[in-house]
């Protein structure tokens, strides 16, 4: 089955840029979605189809997807961005949806 | 507004079954897939399957085939997830989420239902 690999944690200082990666075999050929989940809350989509931002998500959030890695980039990180972030793809081979293991973003 | 509202927390004994509901409002229920995702304590998100309310068609993750059943009642815009033969490691938060079409993102999620399996 298809596997997405994320770093367990990423730490950045306020105002810096956070980059969260999502690795997978030729993931660049797939459409990647990203979700933010804060403690005790349901996930919220922050990026869809690699680099499209839903309404209400700040322009500081951007996404890319090439080769074997997709990246969610958060510029000018603030305390309110501290959360778990998950990438997701639909695997055409299995017709299954797959989530990455999640990355905990800590704002120092 | 468009939303999914799930049923309340459940406590079950091992071997029992649980049925969680997910009521849609603010949009046409039959126009969107309803997916189910679970999250064990301190763990990541795990996709379980989907139902298409228009036809009742379903797809299940291989891991859950044979012990998860997804159904819907279009008259009350509600989808259901029933998990049978519960074990302690089924203790988790269960979410429903809607998708317009594959491979769109899960754009609206329910608030989650805590299911606790304990002797």
PDB file of C-alpha atoms in Angstrom:
ATOM      1  CA  UNK A   1       0.000   0.000   0.000  1.00  0.00           C
ATOM      2  CA  UNK A   2       1.058   3.580  -0.590  1.00  0.00           C
ATOM      3  CA  UNK A   3       2.987   5.247   2.220  1.00  0.00           C
ATOM      4  CA  UNK A   4       3.431   8.933   3.054  1.00  0.00           C
ATOM      5  CA  UNK A   5       6.302   9.860   5.354  1.00  0.00           C
ATOM      6  CA  UNK A   6       6.384  13.026   7.469  1.00  0.00           C
ATOM      7  CA  UNK A   7       8.905  14.168  10.071  1.00  0.00           C
ATOM      8  CA  UNK A   8       7.403  13.709  13.551  1.00  0.00           C
ATOM      9  CA  UNK A   9       8.228  17.250  14.581  1.00  0.00           C
ATOM     10  CA  UNK A  10       9.339  20.627  13.267  1.00  0.00           C
ATOM     11  CA  UNK A  11      10.316  23.537  15.509  1.00  0.00           C
ATOM     12  CA  UNK A  12      10.692  27.167  14.465  1.00  0.00           C
ATOM     13  CA  UNK A  13      10.982  30.517  16.165  1.00  0.00           C
ATOM     14  CA  UNK A  14       8.178  33.061  15.800  1.00  0.00           C
ATOM     15  CA  UNK A  15       8.480  34.991  12.560  1.00  0.00           C
ATOM     16  CA  UNK A  16      10.571  32.311  10.883  1.00  0.00           C
ATOM     17  CA  UNK A  17       9.502  29.976   8.075  1.00  0.00           C
ATOM     18  CA  UNK A  18       8.374  26.408   8.735  1.00  0.00           C
ATOM     19  CA  UNK A  19       8.642  23.747   6.053  1.00  0.00           C
ATOM     20  CA  UNK A  20       6.846  20.441   6.574  1.00  0.00           C
ATOM     21  CA  UNK A  21       7.625  17.680   4.110  1.00  0.00           C
ATOM     22  CA  UNK A  22       5.574  14.715   2.966  1.00  0.00           C
ATOM     23  CA  UNK A  23       7.529  12.010   1.154  1.00  0.00           C
ATOM     24  CA  UNK A  24       6.096   9.333  -1.090  1.00  0.00           C
ATOM     25  CA  UNK A  25       6.998   7.367  -4.195  1.00  0.00           C
ATOM     26  CA  UNK A  26       6.383   9.772  -7.098  1.00  0.00           C
ATOM     27  CA  UNK A  27       4.031  11.777  -4.907  1.00  0.00           C
ATOM     28  CA  UNK A  28       4.514  14.595  -7.428  1.00  0.00           C
ATOM     29  CA  UNK A  29       2.153  12.704  -9.734  1.00  0.00           C
ATOM     30  CA  UNK A  30      -0.592  12.778  -7.110  1.00  0.00           C
ATOM     31  CA  UNK A  31      -2.714  15.550  -5.634  1.00  0.00           C
ATOM     32  CA  UNK A  32      -1.720  16.308  -2.045  1.00  0.00           C
ATOM     33  CA  UNK A  33      -3.978  17.874   0.568  1.00  0.00           C
ATOM     34  CA  UNK A  34      -2.821  19.248   3.926  1.00  0.00           C
ATOM     35  CA  UNK A  35      -4.760  19.430   7.192  1.00  0.00           C
ATOM     36  CA  UNK A  36      -4.121  21.331  10.396  1.00  0.00           C
ATOM     37  CA  UNK A  37      -5.323  19.827  13.657  1.00  0.00           C
ATOM     38  CA  UNK A  38      -5.202  21.645  16.968  1.00  0.00           C
ATOM     39  CA  UNK A  39      -5.630  19.775  20.264  1.00  0.00           C
ATOM     40  CA  UNK A  40      -9.171  18.581  20.839  1.00  0.00           C
ATOM     41  CA  UNK A  41     -10.374  19.777  17.439  1.00  0.00           C
ATOM     42  CA  UNK A  42     -11.234  18.184  14.123  1.00  0.00           C
ATOM     43  CA  UNK A  43      -8.776  18.606  11.244  1.00  0.00           C
ATOM     44  CA  UNK A  44      -9.132  21.595   8.946  1.00  0.00           C
ATOM     45  CA  UNK A  45      -7.897  21.684   5.360  1.00  0.00           C
ATOM     46  CA  UNK A  46      -5.227  24.353   4.896  1.00  0.00           C
ATOM     47  CA  UNK A  47      -4.006  23.412   1.414  1.00  0.00           C
ATOM     48  CA  UNK A  48      -5.625  21.364  -1.346  1.00  0.00           C
ATOM     49  CA  UNK A  49      -4.477  20.135  -4.722  1.00  0.00           C
ATOM     50  CA  UNK A  50      -0.854  20.750  -3.754  1.00  0.00           C
ATOM     51  CA  UNK A  51      -0.949  24.538  -3.641  1.00  0.00           C
ATOM     52  CA  UNK A  52      -4.517  25.852  -3.500  1.00  0.00           C
ATOM     53  CA  UNK A  53      -5.439  27.711  -0.350  1.00  0.00           C
ATOM     54  CA  UNK A  54      -9.020  27.574   1.001  1.00  0.00           C
ATOM     55  CA  UNK A  55     -10.720  30.837   1.802  1.00  0.00           C
ATOM     56  CA  UNK A  56      -9.833  31.986   5.278  1.00  0.00           C
ATOM     57  CA  UNK A  57      -6.360  30.451   5.254  1.00  0.00           C
ATOM     58  CA  UNK A  58      -3.654  33.144   5.416  1.00  0.00           C
ATOM     59  CA  UNK A  59      -1.408  33.792   2.425  1.00  0.00           C
ATOM     60  CA  UNK A  60       1.505  32.812   4.678  1.00  0.00           C
ATOM     61  CA  UNK A  61       0.546  29.203   3.909  1.00  0.00           C
ATOM     62  CA  UNK A  62       1.784  27.785   0.612  1.00  0.00           C
ATOM     63  CA  UNK A  63       2.367  24.363  -0.887  1.00  0.00           C
ATOM     64  CA  UNK A  64       4.413  22.585  -3.518  1.00  0.00           C
ATOM     65  CA  UNK A  65       4.718  19.060  -4.812  1.00  0.00           C
ATOM     66  CA  UNK A  66       7.547  17.728  -7.013  1.00  0.00           C
ATOM     67  CA  UNK A  67       9.175  14.390  -7.458  1.00  0.00           C
ATOM     68  CA  UNK A  68       9.055  12.376  -4.274  1.00  0.00           C
ATOM     69  CA  UNK A  69       8.137  15.122  -1.820  1.00  0.00           C
ATOM     70  CA  UNK A  70       5.370  17.589  -1.166  1.00  0.00           C
ATOM     71  CA  UNK A  71       6.004  20.562   1.110  1.00  0.00           C
ATOM     72  CA  UNK A  72       3.757  22.766   3.189  1.00  0.00           C
ATOM     73  CA  UNK A  73       5.451  26.089   3.880  1.00  0.00           C
ATOM     74  CA  UNK A  74       4.275  28.456   6.588  1.00  0.00           C
ATOM     75  CA  UNK A  75       5.856  31.902   6.501  1.00  0.00           C
ATOM     76  CA  UNK A  76       6.115  34.316   9.459  1.00  0.00           C
ATOM     77  CA  UNK A  77       5.090  31.573  11.862  1.00  0.00           C
ATOM     78  CA  UNK A  78       2.986  32.659  14.820  1.00  0.00           C
ATOM     79  CA  UNK A  79       2.008  30.924  18.052  1.00  0.00           C
ATOM     80  CA  UNK A  80      -1.433  30.219  16.613  1.00  0.00           C
ATOM     81  CA  UNK A  81       0.106  28.000  13.929  1.00  0.00           C
ATOM     82  CA  UNK A  82       1.214  25.470  16.525  1.00  0.00           C
ATOM     83  CA  UNK A  83      -0.628  22.264  15.620  1.00  0.00           C
ATOM     84  CA  UNK A  84      -0.318  18.833  14.044  1.00  0.00           C
ATOM     85  CA  UNK A  85      -0.198  18.843  10.248  1.00  0.00           C
ATOM     86  CA  UNK A  86      -1.153  15.883   8.062  1.00  0.00           C
ATOM     87  CA  UNK A  87      -0.675  15.330   4.353  1.00  0.00           C
ATOM     88  CA  UNK A  88      -3.097  13.165   2.386  1.00  0.00           C
ATOM     89  CA  UNK A  89      -3.389  11.624  -1.064  1.00  0.00           C
ATOM     90  CA  UNK A  90      -5.747   9.342  -2.905  1.00  0.00           C
ATOM     91  CA  UNK A  91      -3.948   6.227  -4.089  1.00  0.00           C
ATOM     92  CA  UNK A  92      -5.361   5.284  -7.475  1.00  0.00           C
ATOM     93  CA  UNK A  93      -3.906   1.778  -7.339  1.00  0.00           C
ATOM     94  CA  UNK A  94      -5.789   0.736  -4.214  1.00  0.00           C
ATOM     95  CA  UNK A  95      -8.625   3.292  -4.436  1.00  0.00           C
ATOM     96  CA  UNK A  96      -7.761   4.131  -0.838  1.00  0.00           C
ATOM     97  CA  UNK A  97      -7.098   7.418   0.876  1.00  0.00           C
ATOM     98  CA  UNK A  98      -3.784   7.672   2.703  1.00  0.00           C
ATOM     99  CA  UNK A  99      -2.644  10.051   5.441  1.00  0.00           C
ATOM    100  CA  UNK A 100       0.892  10.814   6.434  1.00  0.00           C
ATOM    101  CA  UNK A 101       1.824  10.119  10.027  1.00  0.00           C
ATOM    102  CA  UNK A 102       1.567  13.783  10.976  1.00  0.00           C
ATOM    103  CA  UNK A 103       4.043  16.482  11.979  1.00  0.00           C
ATOM    104  CA  UNK A 104       3.844  18.421  15.210  1.00  0.00           C
ATOM    105  CA  UNK A 105       4.770  22.045  14.597  1.00  0.00           C
ATOM    106  CA  UNK A 106       6.187  23.735  17.673  1.00  0.00           C
ATOM    107  CA  UNK A 107       6.661  27.490  17.817  1.00  0.00           C
ATOM    108  CA  UNK A 108       9.586  28.134  20.130  1.00  0.00           C
TER     109      UNK A 108
ATOM    110  CA  UNK B   1     -24.140  26.961   7.397  1.00  0.00           C
ATOM    111  CA  UNK B   2     -22.802  23.737   5.952  1.00  0.00           C
ATOM    112  CA  UNK B   3     -21.940  21.335   8.730  1.00  0.00           C
ATOM    113  CA  UNK B   4     -21.721  17.759   9.916  1.00  0.00           C
ATOM    114  CA  UNK B   5     -22.873  17.010  13.456  1.00  0.00           C
ATOM    115  CA  UNK B   6     -21.998  13.671  15.025  1.00  0.00           C
ATOM    116  CA  UNK B   7     -23.592  11.720  17.828  1.00  0.00           C
ATOM    117  CA  UNK B   8     -22.264  11.756  21.355  1.00  0.00           C
ATOM    118  CA  UNK B   9     -19.572   9.782  23.127  1.00  0.00           C
ATOM    119  CA  UNK B  10     -19.968   6.043  23.599  1.00  0.00           C
ATOM    120  CA  UNK B  11     -18.567   3.566  26.081  1.00  0.00           C
ATOM    121  CA  UNK B  12     -18.691  -0.069  25.012  1.00  0.00           C
ATOM    122  CA  UNK B  13     -17.445  -3.411  26.245  1.00  0.00           C
ATOM    123  CA  UNK B  14     -15.117  -5.593  24.188  1.00  0.00           C
ATOM    124  CA  UNK B  15     -17.015  -7.668  21.654  1.00  0.00           C
ATOM    125  CA  UNK B  16     -19.896  -5.208  21.406  1.00  0.00           C
ATOM    126  CA  UNK B  17     -20.802  -3.004  18.438  1.00  0.00           C
ATOM    127  CA  UNK B  18     -21.106   0.759  18.161  1.00  0.00           C
ATOM    128  CA  UNK B  19     -23.029   2.889  15.680  1.00  0.00           C
ATOM    129  CA  UNK B  20     -22.041   6.525  15.190  1.00  0.00           C
ATOM    130  CA  UNK B  21     -24.215   8.977  13.289  1.00  0.00           C
ATOM    131  CA  UNK B  22     -23.237  12.004  11.207  1.00  0.00           C
ATOM    132  CA  UNK B  23     -26.009  14.455  10.311  1.00  0.00           C
ATOM    133  CA  UNK B  24     -25.497  16.845   7.414  1.00  0.00           C
ATOM    134  CA  UNK B  25     -27.096  20.264   7.175  1.00  0.00           C
ATOM    135  CA  UNK B  26     -26.775  23.343   4.998  1.00  0.00           C
ATOM    136  CA  UNK B  27     -26.067  21.444   1.795  1.00  0.00           C
ATOM    137  CA  UNK B  28     -27.530  18.695  -0.384  1.00  0.00           C
ATOM    138  CA  UNK B  29     -26.608  15.497   1.435  1.00  0.00           C
ATOM    139  CA  UNK B  30     -26.734  13.313  -1.673  1.00  0.00           C
ATOM    140  CA  UNK B  31     -24.270  15.486  -3.616  1.00  0.00           C
ATOM    141  CA  UNK B  32     -21.235  14.616  -1.480  1.00  0.00           C
ATOM    142  CA  UNK B  33     -19.393  11.496  -0.367  1.00  0.00           C
ATOM    143  CA  UNK B  34     -19.164  10.930   3.383  1.00  0.00           C
ATOM    144  CA  UNK B  35     -15.849   9.541   4.583  1.00  0.00           C
ATOM    145  CA  UNK B  36     -14.963   8.147   8.001  1.00  0.00           C
ATOM    146  CA  UNK B  37     -11.599   8.655   9.689  1.00  0.00           C
ATOM    147  CA  UNK B  38     -10.454   7.548  13.114  1.00  0.00           C
ATOM    148  CA  UNK B  39      -7.752   8.757  15.459  1.00  0.00           C
ATOM    149  CA  UNK B  40      -6.524   6.666  18.368  1.00  0.00           C
ATOM    150  CA  UNK B  41      -5.267   8.550  21.432  1.00  0.00           C
ATOM    151  CA  UNK B  42      -2.028  10.354  20.607  1.00  0.00           C
ATOM    152  CA  UNK B  43      -1.956   8.850  17.119  1.00  0.00           C
ATOM    153  CA  UNK B  44      -2.481  10.024  13.552  1.00  0.00           C
ATOM    154  CA  UNK B  45      -5.447   9.944  11.206  1.00  0.00           C
ATOM    155  CA  UNK B  46      -6.591   6.627   9.733  1.00  0.00           C
ATOM    156  CA  UNK B  47      -9.001   6.477   6.792  1.00  0.00           C
ATOM    157  CA  UNK B  48     -11.764   3.878   7.168  1.00  0.00           C
ATOM    158  CA  UNK B  49     -13.974   4.184   4.089  1.00  0.00           C
ATOM    159  CA  UNK B  50     -16.676   6.164   2.357  1.00  0.00           C
ATOM    160  CA  UNK B  51     -20.326   6.047   1.400  1.00  0.00           C
ATOM    161  CA  UNK B  52     -21.992   7.893  -1.446  1.00  0.00           C
ATOM    162  CA  UNK B  53     -25.412   8.830  -0.096  1.00  0.00           C
ATOM    163  CA  UNK B  54     -26.962   9.183  -3.544  1.00  0.00           C
ATOM    164  CA  UNK B  55     -26.537   5.508  -4.418  1.00  0.00           C
ATOM    165  CA  UNK B  56     -25.566   3.963  -1.094  1.00  0.00           C
ATOM    166  CA  UNK B  57     -22.355   2.722  -2.693  1.00  0.00           C
ATOM    167  CA  UNK B  58     -19.456   2.098  -0.319  1.00  0.00           C
ATOM    168  CA  UNK B  59     -15.727   1.470  -0.278  1.00  0.00           C
ATOM    169  CA  UNK B  60     -13.858   0.264   2.779  1.00  0.00           C
ATOM    170  CA  UNK B  61     -10.187   0.396   3.671  1.00  0.00           C
ATOM    171  CA  UNK B  62      -8.820  -3.104   3.443  1.00  0.00           C
ATOM    172  CA  UNK B  63      -8.128  -3.170   7.176  1.00  0.00           C
ATOM    173  CA  UNK B  64     -11.783  -2.514   8.004  1.00  0.00           C
ATOM    174  CA  UNK B  65     -13.487  -4.763   5.470  1.00  0.00           C
ATOM    175  CA  UNK B  66     -15.835  -7.177   7.188  1.00  0.00           C
ATOM    176  CA  UNK B  67     -16.189  -5.325  10.471  1.00  0.00           C
ATOM    177  CA  UNK B  68     -17.200  -1.785   9.515  1.00  0.00           C
ATOM    178  CA  UNK B  69     -20.539  -1.052   7.891  1.00  0.00           C
ATOM    179  CA  UNK B  70     -21.409   2.324   6.406  1.00  0.00           C
ATOM    180  CA  UNK B  71     -25.048   3.187   5.778  1.00  0.00           C
ATOM    181  CA  UNK B  72     -27.166   6.270   5.277  1.00  0.00           C
ATOM    182  CA  UNK B  73     -30.721   7.533   5.639  1.00  0.00           C
ATOM    183  CA  UNK B  74     -31.324  10.174   2.987  1.00  0.00           C
ATOM    184  CA  UNK B  75     -34.684  11.158   4.519  1.00  0.00           C
ATOM    185  CA  UNK B  76     -32.860  12.671   7.477  1.00  0.00           C
ATOM    186  CA  UNK B  77     -29.521  13.476   5.758  1.00  0.00           C
ATOM    187  CA  UNK B  78     -27.605  11.200   8.095  1.00  0.00           C
ATOM    188  CA  UNK B  79     -24.751   8.786   7.553  1.00  0.00           C
ATOM    189  CA  UNK B  80     -23.846   5.993   9.960  1.00  0.00           C
ATOM    190  CA  UNK B  81     -20.696   4.049  10.796  1.00  0.00           C
ATOM    191  CA  UNK B  82     -21.089   0.774  12.646  1.00  0.00           C
ATOM    192  CA  UNK B  83     -18.037  -1.001  14.018  1.00  0.00           C
ATOM    193  CA  UNK B  84     -18.509  -4.540  15.317  1.00  0.00           C
ATOM    194  CA  UNK B  85     -16.500  -6.920  17.525  1.00  0.00           C
ATOM    195  CA  UNK B  86     -14.925  -4.011  19.350  1.00  0.00           C
ATOM    196  CA  UNK B  87     -11.519  -4.366  20.952  1.00  0.00           C
ATOM    197  CA  UNK B  88      -9.701  -2.072  23.351  1.00  0.00           C
ATOM    198  CA  UNK B  89      -7.526  -0.729  20.532  1.00  0.00           C
ATOM    199  CA  UNK B  90     -10.663   0.542  18.779  1.00  0.00           C
ATOM    200  CA  UNK B  91     -10.767   3.258  21.422  1.00  0.00           C
ATOM    201  CA  UNK B  92     -10.499   6.396  19.322  1.00  0.00           C
ATOM    202  CA  UNK B  93     -12.150   9.543  18.074  1.00  0.00           C
ATOM    203  CA  UNK B  94     -14.195   8.794  14.967  1.00  0.00           C
ATOM    204  CA  UNK B  95     -14.758  11.585  12.449  1.00  0.00           C
ATOM    205  CA  UNK B  96     -16.983  11.907   9.431  1.00  0.00           C
ATOM    206  CA  UNK B  97     -15.998  14.269   6.623  1.00  0.00           C
ATOM    207  CA  UNK B  98     -17.492  15.208   3.276  1.00  0.00           C
ATOM    208  CA  UNK B  99     -15.913  15.168  -0.175  1.00  0.00           C
ATOM    209  CA  UNK B 100     -17.478  16.486  -3.376  1.00  0.00           C
ATOM    210  CA  UNK B 101     -15.644  14.036  -5.605  1.00  0.00           C
ATOM    211  CA  UNK B 102     -12.426  12.016  -5.597  1.00  0.00           C
ATOM    212  CA  UNK B 103      -9.678  13.256  -5.260  1.00  0.00           C
ATOM    213  CA  UNK B 104     -10.983  16.483  -3.714  1.00  0.00           C
ATOM    214  CA  UNK B 105      -9.999  17.304  -0.147  1.00  0.00           C
ATOM    215  CA  UNK B 106     -12.171  16.608   2.902  1.00  0.00           C
ATOM    216  CA  UNK B 107     -13.547  20.122   3.178  1.00  0.00           C
ATOM    217  CA  UNK B 108     -15.916  19.810   6.132  1.00  0.00           C
ATOM    218  CA  UNK B 109     -15.479  17.534   9.140  1.00  0.00           C
ATOM    219  CA  UNK B 110     -17.766  16.523  11.962  1.00  0.00           C
ATOM    220  CA  UNK B 111     -16.730  17.391  15.484  1.00  0.00           C
ATOM    221  CA  UNK B 112     -15.723  13.809  16.236  1.00  0.00           C
ATOM    222  CA  UNK B 113     -17.206  11.075  18.425  1.00  0.00           C
ATOM    223  CA  UNK B 114     -15.190   9.512  21.208  1.00  0.00           C
ATOM    224  CA  UNK B 115     -15.629   5.750  21.415  1.00  0.00           C
ATOM    225  CA  UNK B 116     -14.131   4.089  24.468  1.00  0.00           C
ATOM    226  CA  UNK B 117     -13.857   0.303  24.634  1.00  0.00           C
ATOM    227  CA  UNK B 118     -13.327  -0.889  28.174  1.00  0.00           C
ATOM    228  CA  UNK B 119     -14.191  -4.077  30.115  1.00  0.00           C
TER     229      UNK B 119
END
